[in-house]
Amino acid sequence: MSSRLNTSHSRHKLRAQGGARDSLLNPQHPYQSMKNVPPHYTIQSSTLTKQNSEIVRYKISPEKGTPSQLSLPPLEKPQSSLSMMNQADTFSYKSTPSYKQVQTMERHQKYEQILDSFLLNSLEGPIAQVIEETIGVTLDATTVTLWQDIPSLHMLYSKRLTRTVNHSSGLVGFTFFTREIVKSEQASQHNAYVESEDSLICPGNTQVLLFPLWDSENNICAVVEVTKQPGKPFFSDEDEDFILFFTKRFKIYSQWLFKPAFPQKFISDLSSVMELEQFLLVFQQRVPSFFNARAAEIWKYDMHNKELYRYDSRCTKIDENCAGIVWEAFQRECPINCSVNKMLSSYTPAIDGDISEAILVVPLVDIKKMVKWAIILRGHKGLPVFTQEDESLLREVSMSITISLDNADRFTQAGVGKNRSSLEHQCITSLENAADSLIQGVSLNEIVSRAIKNLENLTSADKSYLFFFDEQNKKYVCDDGHTKISLDQGKGIVGLTFNNSKIYNIPDVMSSTEYDMTPEIQTGYKAHSLLSVPLINNRKEVIAVLQLLNRRDQKPFSNIDVNFVKIISNLIGLLMENEKMFGISTQANKEVEEFIKSSNSMQKNSHVKTVLSEIVHSALETLNGDRASLFIHDKVVGVLSTLIVDGGELPQTIPMSHGIAATVANTGNPILVNDAYHDPRFNKMIDFHTGYKTQSVCAAPIMTNDEGVIGVIEVINKKNSNFSEKDILLLQSFATFCGTCLESKHLKDITERGTAQIEMAKWIGEYERNTYTIPFKLQIPTNKQSQLTSLDFFAVDWNGIGLFKVCFHVFSSFGLLERFKISNELFFTFLYRLRESYNEPPYHNWIHAIDVLQYVSYQCKITNADSILTHLELLAVCVAAICHDAGHEGYNNNYNINAQTPLGILFKDRSVMETYHCTVAIQILKNEESNILYALTHNELQIIWKWIIHLILATDMANHFKLIKQAEETLEQGALNLKNESDRLMAMELIMKVADISNVSRPFKYADQWCEVLSEEFWRQGDSEKSLGLPYSGPLMNREQSTNKAKGQVNFYTFLCLPLYKVIARIFPELTVNLESMQNNLKHWEQLVAEQEAAAKLQDGEDKFAEQPVQTSQREPQRILETSLSALKLNINVK
């Protein structure tokens, strides 16, 4: 069978049944009547038979809440027993019901339970929703839609879908027309299916069932549309049985289910005695809200005078010839309900508006007074039409509304003259009082307070609020003297008043969708009526909003109230604006004075920190803050360094990871915060450590043209108010002053200190400059620090900033920086200047200087000499170590004398290069910016200079054997007495001497590399001697002949180094390890010599040197030693 054949009407036809049986039950309350029905009836039938007489009792359970369907036989006509039994069979009067009867009884009991639940739910929720939910659950439906009838429009509407359909359109219209159950397994296969109408609820293959509902007057009041998804079981006969049961019961109860409750409270509010404008306010708020309409109007036609009036927010006289739709209703004297106003022939745009919308007009005629009234609703907000329920309800309340309006009009005409005269007198008195207060010099706050109090008396207001706009927090704020009120921008009636600059008179705030209950929550005061008035300045800007709450007579505020409030509020607004302008003028003068003061300070004072302190204080005064500070962005360390603090204390550094100032430095944008503890960027730990409570913060970046953000200026806790955007602009101006000042200081530093300042900025942070702790970027990692106290140190690997790190580590390890107040900035500048003094020969350069310093430190540490020598002596030996070759050009003393260089001529009779090294060191240490000896007393300076010069001169190889001999002679008399100054000086000389030729005791891989470097410097000197026509200072200077490096090293180690290392090992046994290391290297060189000689013997076949030692003659050791010494510094005679 095709799907078309499966589409059919129900086997049941629901015709309107108006017989007596339907009217037997007429309960006063449907649910209560249903409960009064007993659970079963006991029906008795007594009959006399020929055989005997008996009483037969039958017990059945009919449907709850309905009359019995049984037709009992008349008792006055006795029947035979057989006839009696046949009748009993017909009506199922059996002592034991059949299985089918039991099923029927159980099904009906189930239906009764569903009906119970339905009726209970109808007392609590919208009837349409309850019907849809009940049918949906019972029939296991996908959707259920109730279409309610609007007879006057010939339409049905769904509240859930907010849609309408015509009586003759689609499946819904077909069901309404046929008044039968309609069902189809595929909705689109039904002849009445209309794609445009039905597809929204039941697409093509949806299962659908529709049935009508009757009201108690036998009219179809609704159509129920039920759908199921394809694949679900189709609607069964049992479903249809329930529908029949439900429609029958619904008909009985419909007069209570669909009858809306009379709006008693609504009518009571409108019926209160009040003036006309107050009534219209209440009407305009309550009626549109109650009917969910866009607008509502009352029309009055005086038939005697032929005058037509419209009442909306005011009373307006209208020409009857252009009154529009309402005039048609007056003429026809019947309601008009239309879904589109423009479809009516009487539509007039000037009266009925340009919007296409629904309209409902209900007219009334007062024959006695010869007056016609009409209530109009325009534009339903939830549906495209006004419903039958709307129409019925409007009919019920229209008479009460018109009577209330007439009463309000009479009340207004009776008392308006007297009241207005009294109120006007009070208003004039209030203005006179305000003028007197101004003359007497009363403060603005007091004048405003008095004016608002007078307004409360004039309008009979119970309370008032004065709201201002907080620009910073974007909130409306009010302080009523007890509680501070805060509203978000744009919220509530306050927001509307601020934004629209209009007066809002709200008779019932709870009926207003714009009302914000925040003030009630924050204060506990409940508002009913409200008058909200903007306070406007002379530029038509809203500067505040005044709100009057709750007339004491519980009526809305009248138009007279509004007029008085407008007059006095304008006065308040002008006074407040004048006060504000005076304050701005005063503040502007103060700002100019502070700017001039800052500018003058920059011109007069050369000390940068003093200038910055004055600028920060000016910023503090101008912004009226409690404390201020200036931070320098230390890009080296990655922190903010505290430079200036005006009030209180702050940590020396602030991390860049979090905090208001850090955020400003990172982003380059100013920040204004008036509730610091609720701002996630705020660093609470600073307050925790200082014990200070930060509430508001205003911070701006200090910038330069080239480097971007170099610092932050910050003012905290503005007194008596919050920071504003203007404060940010002012602080940025002061930040510009600070930036100019700091940039000038930076340029001055570069001018005075040259590139040292630029280089220092890479490695030392601002806050680290004046400390004595090793700067973070110049610290040596822990795992590398052990190299500085061992022989396994190769200075070449530390070239660059690493050599500075070694210096900082050595001096710091001896406590010299802190002991002699040598700041990081001073020490870095000293090292930088010293490094600049070193030239770049292959060997005697800056790297060699640090190599010697490390070896001095190493010897002092392992011998515990650092605890024996005084701090002054340690400073002397360390300074001598890094200065001992300053200015060295790679040529020894012999060369300078033979070549007649300026140094050779100047210092001919003394140690040429060593003396020159002393002069270079003196020049650097005399300069203020690099004088690390500045903190010493005059006596200490004399002592330390003597030691430094003595130690540098001791590095002259001409004094080599003399120093060894003195040490040996001293040791022959006993151990050195290190408590004796001369013995300590000898120990220092020996430590210095060993460090100067320490390469021989380094691991062989380093000793060999140093030998190569030194050879290159020798050859460089030899090339110069050759070009000048001078004899070579020694064989090692000749690049072509100096090929036997190993043999030269064996002689150098044996005759020059070994005696020195042995004598210092006798003084400091701990240095035996150095001696042993040097001896191991010597063996290595000897092995190389042996290998070279063996190779030469094999090559030449000569064996004349096979049994001879390395020294081939008595003159050979002397010649090699002289060559080595000559190569180092100066030729000497060894006897």
mmCIF file of C-alpha atoms in Angstrom, residues 388-649:
data_model
loop_
_atom_site.group_PDB
_atom_site.id
_atom_site.type_symbol
_atom_site.label_atom_id
_atom_site.label_comp_id
_atom_site.label_asym_id
_atom_site.label_seq_id
_atom_site.Cartn_x
_atom_site.Cartn_y
_atom_site.Cartn_z
ATOM 1 C CA GLN A 388 -7.763 36.441 21.843
ATOM 2 C CA GLU A 389 -6.525 36.458 25.435
ATOM 3 C CA ASP A 390 -5.148 39.985 24.969
ATOM 4 C CA GLU A 391 -8.428 41.108 23.488
ATOM 5 C CA SER A 392 -10.519 39.625 26.293
ATOM 6 C CA LEU A 393 -8.270 40.986 28.999
ATOM 7 C CA LEU A 394 -8.212 44.467 27.504
ATOM 8 C CA ARG A 395 -12.011 44.451 27.426
ATOM 9 C CA GLU A 396 -12.049 43.607 31.142
ATOM 10 C CA VAL A 397 -9.657 46.351 32.240
ATOM 11 C CA SER A 398 -10.611 49.100 29.797
ATOM 12 C CA MET A 399 -13.479 50.434 31.871
ATOM 13 C CA SER A 400 -11.318 50.630 35.003
ATOM 14 C CA ILE A 401 -8.595 52.437 33.065
ATOM 15 C CA THR A 402 -10.919 55.069 31.643
ATOM 16 C CA ILE A 403 -12.566 55.685 35.015
ATOM 17 C CA SER A 404 -9.107 56.143 36.615
ATOM 18 C CA LEU A 405 -8.083 58.607 33.914
ATOM 19 C CA ASP A 406 -11.268 60.605 34.347
ATOM 20 C CA ASN A 407 -10.727 60.728 38.129
ATOM 21 C CA ALA A 408 -7.094 61.848 37.715
ATOM 22 C CA ASP A 409 -8.207 64.607 35.342
ATOM 23 C CA ARG A 410 -10.823 65.867 37.800
ATOM 24 C CA PHE A 411 -8.329 65.704 40.710
ATOM 25 C CA THR A 412 -5.774 67.712 38.754
ATOM 26 C CA GLN A 413 -8.257 70.439 37.801
ATOM 27 C CA ALA A 414 -9.479 70.718 41.388
ATOM 28 C CA GLY A 415 -6.124 71.281 43.160
ATOM 29 C CA VAL A 416 -3.525 72.336 40.637
ATOM 30 C CA GLY A 417 -3.751 76.122 41.208
ATOM 31 C CA LYS A 418 -3.276 76.078 44.948
ATOM 32 C CA ASN A 419 -0.511 73.448 44.897
ATOM 33 C CA ARG A 420 1.409 75.150 42.121
ATOM 34 C CA SER A 421 1.372 78.487 43.907
ATOM 35 C CA SER A 422 2.721 76.975 47.125
ATOM 36 C CA LEU A 423 5.420 74.952 45.368
ATOM 37 C CA GLU A 424 6.553 77.872 43.246
ATOM 38 C CA HIS A 425 6.993 79.939 46.375
ATOM 39 C CA GLN A 426 9.157 77.185 47.917
ATOM 40 C CA CYS A 427 11.231 76.937 44.738
ATOM 41 C CA ILE A 428 11.909 80.696 44.713
ATOM 42 C CA THR A 429 12.874 80.549 48.379
ATOM 43 C CA SER A 430 15.313 77.704 47.617
ATOM 44 C CA LEU A 431 16.975 79.734 44.845
ATOM 45 C CA GLU A 432 17.258 82.781 47.135
ATOM 46 C CA ASN A 433 18.904 80.648 49.803
ATOM 47 C CA ALA A 434 21.439 79.347 47.273
ATOM 48 C CA ALA A 435 22.286 82.923 46.215
ATOM 49 C CA ASP A 436 22.758 83.998 49.839
ATOM 50 C CA SER A 437 25.061 81.040 50.438
ATOM 51 C CA LEU A 438 27.246 82.053 47.497
ATOM 52 C CA ILE A 439 27.561 85.624 48.835
ATOM 53 C CA GLN A 440 28.467 84.322 52.303
ATOM 54 C CA GLY A 441 31.256 82.156 50.829
ATOM 55 C CA VAL A 442 29.691 78.841 51.794
ATOM 56 C CA SER A 443 31.501 75.879 50.236
ATOM 57 C CA LEU A 444 30.121 74.370 47.055
ATOM 58 C CA ASN A 445 29.501 71.005 48.721
ATOM 59 C CA GLU A 446 27.357 72.664 51.370
ATOM 60 C CA ILE A 447 25.384 74.682 48.803
ATOM 61 C CA VAL A 448 24.702 71.566 46.714
ATOM 62 C CA SER A 449 23.721 69.601 49.808
ATOM 63 C CA ARG A 450 21.219 72.299 50.843
ATOM 64 C CA ALA A 451 19.782 72.597 47.330
ATOM 65 C CA ILE A 452 19.205 68.845 47.087
ATOM 66 C CA LYS A 453 17.573 68.842 50.516
ATOM 67 C CA ASN A 454 15.209 71.604 49.359
ATOM 68 C CA LEU A 455 14.405 69.556 46.257
ATOM 69 C CA GLU A 456 13.499 66.586 48.431
ATOM 70 C CA ASN A 457 11.061 68.803 50.347
ATOM 71 C CA LEU A 458 9.607 70.365 47.187
ATOM 72 C CA THR A 459 8.956 66.998 45.526
ATOM 73 C CA SER A 460 8.139 65.067 48.704
ATOM 74 C CA ALA A 461 10.982 62.689 47.812
ATOM 75 C CA ASP A 462 12.084 60.281 50.505
ATOM 76 C CA LYS A 463 15.721 59.997 49.358
ATOM 77 C CA SER A 464 18.156 61.350 46.786
ATOM 78 C CA TYR A 465 21.360 60.217 45.078
ATOM 79 C CA LEU A 466 23.926 62.386 43.299
ATOM 80 C CA PHE A 467 25.985 60.328 40.840
ATOM 81 C CA PHE A 468 29.271 61.380 39.252
ATOM 82 C CA PHE A 469 31.190 59.599 36.515
ATOM 83 C CA ASP A 470 34.531 58.136 37.559
ATOM 84 C CA GLU A 471 36.599 58.479 34.383
ATOM 85 C CA GLN A 472 39.371 56.245 35.611
ATOM 86 C CA ASN A 473 37.279 53.255 36.652
ATOM 87 C CA LYS A 474 34.511 53.854 34.125
ATOM 88 C CA LYS A 475 31.830 53.756 36.817
ATOM 89 C CA TYR A 476 29.079 55.948 38.194
ATOM 90 C CA VAL A 477 29.746 56.658 41.854
ATOM 91 C CA CYS A 478 27.667 58.156 44.644
ATOM 92 C CA ASP A 479 28.337 58.644 48.337
ATOM 93 C CA ASP A 480 25.057 59.008 50.201
ATOM 94 C CA GLY A 481 26.830 59.646 53.479
ATOM 95 C CA HIS A 482 26.507 56.072 54.688
ATOM 96 C CA THR A 483 27.317 53.828 51.750
ATOM 97 C CA LYS A 484 29.302 54.299 48.579
ATOM 98 C CA ILE A 485 27.350 53.252 45.487
ATOM 99 C CA SER A 486 29.113 52.135 42.331
ATOM 100 C CA LEU A 487 27.470 51.331 38.988
ATOM 101 C CA ASP A 488 29.046 50.137 35.759
ATOM 102 C CA GLN A 489 29.147 52.640 32.922
ATOM 103 C CA GLY A 490 25.990 52.655 30.817
ATOM 104 C CA LYS A 491 23.984 50.636 33.341
ATOM 105 C CA GLY A 492 20.597 51.472 34.777
ATOM 106 C CA ILE A 493 18.573 54.658 34.666
ATOM 107 C CA VAL A 494 21.727 56.532 35.697
ATOM 108 C CA GLY A 495 23.441 55.389 32.515
ATOM 109 C CA LEU A 496 20.469 56.416 30.367
ATOM 110 C CA THR A 497 20.437 59.859 31.955
ATOM 111 C CA PHE A 498 24.179 60.344 31.447
ATOM 112 C CA ASN A 499 24.124 59.079 27.853
ATOM 113 C CA ASN A 500 20.924 60.721 26.614
ATOM 114 C CA SER A 501 20.957 63.896 28.720
ATOM 115 C CA LYS A 502 17.227 63.416 29.333
ATOM 116 C CA ILE A 503 14.963 63.402 32.368
ATOM 117 C CA TYR A 504 13.494 60.007 33.254
ATOM 118 C CA ASN A 505 10.388 59.865 35.424
ATOM 119 C CA ILE A 506 9.807 56.223 36.379
ATOM 120 C CA PRO A 507 6.615 55.585 38.403
ATOM 121 C CA ASP A 508 7.526 51.954 39.140
ATOM 122 C CA VAL A 509 11.187 50.993 38.837
ATOM 123 C CA MET A 510 10.448 47.276 39.015
ATOM 124 C CA SER A 511 8.452 47.540 35.790
ATOM 125 C CA SER A 512 11.363 49.204 34.006
ATOM 126 C CA THR A 513 13.690 46.905 32.077
ATOM 127 C CA GLU A 514 16.479 49.500 32.348
ATOM 128 C CA TYR A 515 16.465 49.694 36.133
ATOM 129 C CA ASP A 516 19.583 48.373 37.845
ATOM 130 C CA MET A 517 19.087 47.031 41.372
ATOM 131 C CA THR A 518 22.736 47.576 42.347
ATOM 132 C CA PRO A 519 21.975 50.637 44.548
ATOM 133 C CA GLU A 520 19.326 48.633 46.415
ATOM 134 C CA ILE A 521 21.782 45.789 46.977
ATOM 135 C CA GLN A 522 24.555 48.119 48.119
ATOM 136 C CA THR A 523 22.432 50.345 50.373
ATOM 137 C CA GLY A 524 19.489 48.152 51.356
ATOM 138 C CA TYR A 525 17.075 50.948 50.381
ATOM 139 C CA LYS A 526 14.269 49.841 48.057
ATOM 140 C CA ALA A 527 13.138 52.204 45.328
ATOM 141 C CA HIS A 528 9.582 52.386 43.936
ATOM 142 C CA SER A 529 9.249 55.628 42.003
ATOM 143 C CA LEU A 530 12.254 57.483 40.632
ATOM 144 C CA LEU A 531 13.011 60.837 39.009
ATOM 145 C CA SER A 532 16.407 60.968 37.301
ATOM 146 C CA VAL A 533 17.673 64.394 36.176
ATOM 147 C CA PRO A 534 20.955 65.278 34.400
ATOM 148 C CA LEU A 535 23.097 68.134 35.740
ATOM 149 C CA ILE A 536 24.400 69.952 32.673
ATOM 150 C CA ASN A 537 27.232 72.483 32.329
ATOM 151 C CA ASN A 538 27.414 75.441 29.965
ATOM 152 C CA ARG A 539 28.835 73.172 27.241
ATOM 153 C CA LYS A 540 25.734 70.949 27.355
ATOM 154 C CA GLU A 541 27.741 68.150 28.949
ATOM 155 C CA VAL A 542 26.276 65.955 31.675
ATOM 156 C CA ILE A 543 28.544 66.344 34.702
ATOM 157 C CA ALA A 544 26.344 64.514 37.223
ATOM 158 C CA VAL A 545 22.941 62.874 37.643
ATOM 159 C CA LEU A 546 20.534 63.672 40.458
ATOM 160 C CA GLN A 547 18.010 60.993 41.364
ATOM 161 C CA LEU A 548 14.998 61.540 43.634
ATOM 162 C CA LEU A 549 13.368 58.393 45.002
ATOM 163 C CA ASN A 550 9.942 57.479 46.380
ATOM 164 C CA ARG A 551 7.432 60.263 46.803
ATOM 165 C CA ARG A 552 6.144 60.044 50.341
ATOM 166 C CA ASP A 553 2.516 59.865 49.120
ATOM 167 C CA GLN A 554 3.520 56.766 47.085
ATOM 168 C CA LYS A 555 2.550 58.484 43.840
ATOM 169 C CA PRO A 556 4.774 59.081 40.831
ATOM 170 C CA PHE A 557 6.631 62.361 40.530
ATOM 171 C CA SER A 558 4.509 64.966 38.731
ATOM 172 C CA ASN A 559 5.374 67.316 35.894
ATOM 173 C CA ILE A 560 5.481 70.142 38.431
ATOM 174 C CA ASP A 561 8.128 68.154 40.320
ATOM 175 C CA VAL A 562 10.065 67.735 37.093
ATOM 176 C CA ASN A 563 9.976 71.464 36.321
ATOM 177 C CA PHE A 564 11.212 72.459 39.777
ATOM 178 C CA VAL A 565 13.991 69.865 39.650
ATOM 179 C CA LYS A 566 15.067 71.172 36.228
ATOM 180 C CA ILE A 567 15.378 74.740 37.537
ATOM 181 C CA ILE A 568 17.374 73.885 40.655
ATOM 182 C CA SER A 569 19.478 71.179 38.993
ATOM 183 C CA ASN A 570 20.568 73.669 36.303
ATOM 184 C CA LEU A 571 21.740 75.994 39.053
ATOM 185 C CA ILE A 572 23.629 73.149 40.749
ATOM 186 C CA GLY A 573 25.231 72.162 37.447
ATOM 187 C CA LEU A 574 26.491 75.669 36.750
ATOM 188 C CA LEU A 575 27.878 76.038 40.271
ATOM 189 C CA MET A 576 29.699 72.727 40.026
ATOM 190 C CA GLU A 577 31.122 73.632 36.629
ATOM 191 C CA ASN A 578 32.388 76.988 37.921
ATOM 192 C CA GLU A 579 34.025 75.264 40.858
ATOM 193 C CA LYS A 580 35.612 72.764 38.525
ATOM 194 C CA MET A 581 36.952 75.465 36.198
ATOM 195 C CA PHE A 582 38.379 77.373 39.158
ATOM 196 C CA GLY A 583 40.104 74.217 40.354
ATOM 197 C CA ILE A 584 41.455 73.551 36.867
ATOM 198 C CA SER A 585 42.819 77.095 36.667
ATOM 199 C CA THR A 586 44.476 76.790 40.077
ATOM 200 C CA GLN A 587 45.933 73.396 39.221
ATOM 201 C CA ALA A 588 47.191 74.658 35.870
ATOM 202 C CA ASN A 589 49.059 77.496 37.605
ATOM 203 C CA LYS A 590 50.566 75.003 40.016
ATOM 204 C CA GLU A 591 51.624 72.727 37.168
ATOM 205 C CA VAL A 592 53.296 75.585 35.310
ATOM 206 C CA GLU A 593 55.169 76.564 38.460
ATOM 207 C CA GLU A 594 56.399 72.990 38.959
ATOM 208 C CA PHE A 595 57.469 72.701 35.316
ATOM 209 C CA ILE A 596 59.398 75.966 35.569
ATOM 210 C CA LYS A 597 60.993 74.756 38.798
ATOM 211 C CA SER A 598 62.078 71.490 37.112
ATOM 212 C CA SER A 599 63.473 73.343 34.124
ATOM 213 C CA ASN A 600 65.434 75.750 36.311
ATOM 214 C CA SER A 601 66.816 72.871 38.338
ATOM 215 C CA MET A 602 68.139 71.219 35.180
ATOM 216 C CA GLN A 603 69.902 74.420 34.171
ATOM 217 C CA LYS A 604 71.377 75.360 37.550
ATOM 218 C CA ASN A 605 72.328 72.029 39.094
ATOM 219 C CA SER A 606 74.975 69.868 37.505
ATOM 220 C CA HIS A 607 74.438 66.895 39.834
ATOM 221 C CA VAL A 608 72.054 64.606 38.010
ATOM 222 C CA LYS A 609 70.615 62.832 41.033
ATOM 223 C CA THR A 610 69.771 66.139 42.692
ATOM 224 C CA VAL A 611 67.984 67.326 39.555
ATOM 225 C CA LEU A 612 66.052 64.061 39.283
ATOM 226 C CA SER A 613 65.065 64.272 42.958
ATOM 227 C CA GLU A 614 63.626 67.746 42.407
ATOM 228 C CA ILE A 615 61.712 66.608 39.314
ATOM 229 C CA VAL A 616 60.250 63.624 41.158
ATOM 230 C CA HIS A 617 59.207 65.871 44.061
ATOM 231 C CA SER A 618 57.553 68.312 41.646
ATOM 232 C CA ALA A 619 55.613 65.441 40.105
ATOM 233 C CA LEU A 620 54.533 64.315 43.571
ATOM 234 C CA GLU A 621 53.292 67.786 44.469
ATOM 235 C CA THR A 622 51.514 68.341 41.160
ATOM 236 C CA LEU A 623 49.663 65.020 41.219
ATOM 237 C CA ASN A 624 48.908 65.422 44.937
ATOM 238 C CA GLY A 625 50.280 61.973 45.683
ATOM 239 C CA ASP A 626 51.598 60.485 48.887
ATOM 240 C CA ARG A 627 54.836 58.961 47.576
ATOM 241 C CA ALA A 628 56.862 59.003 44.383
ATOM 242 C CA SER A 629 59.824 57.117 42.999
ATOM 243 C CA LEU A 630 62.050 56.847 39.954
ATOM 244 C CA PHE A 631 63.439 53.579 38.644
ATOM 245 C CA ILE A 632 66.182 52.983 36.103
ATOM 246 C CA HIS A 633 65.686 50.141 33.643
ATOM 247 C CA ASP A 634 68.760 47.996 34.121
ATOM 248 C CA LYS A 635 68.846 46.066 30.854
ATOM 249 C CA VAL A 636 72.047 44.293 31.863
ATOM 250 C CA VAL A 637 70.627 42.536 34.888
ATOM 251 C CA GLY A 638 67.017 42.678 33.772
ATOM 252 C CA VAL A 639 65.634 44.591 36.775
ATOM 253 C CA LEU A 640 64.373 48.025 37.702
ATOM 254 C CA SER A 641 66.935 49.799 39.859
ATOM 255 C CA THR A 642 65.542 52.197 42.465
ATOM 256 C CA LEU A 643 67.230 55.564 41.975
ATOM 257 C CA ILE A 644 64.959 58.129 43.687
ATOM 258 C CA VAL A 645 62.426 57.542 46.476
ATOM 259 C CA ASP A 646 60.388 60.519 47.724
ATOM 260 C CA GLY A 647 58.659 59.199 50.841
ATOM 261 C CA GLY A 648 59.129 55.776 52.429
ATOM 262 C CA GLU A 649 61.526 53.042 51.380
#
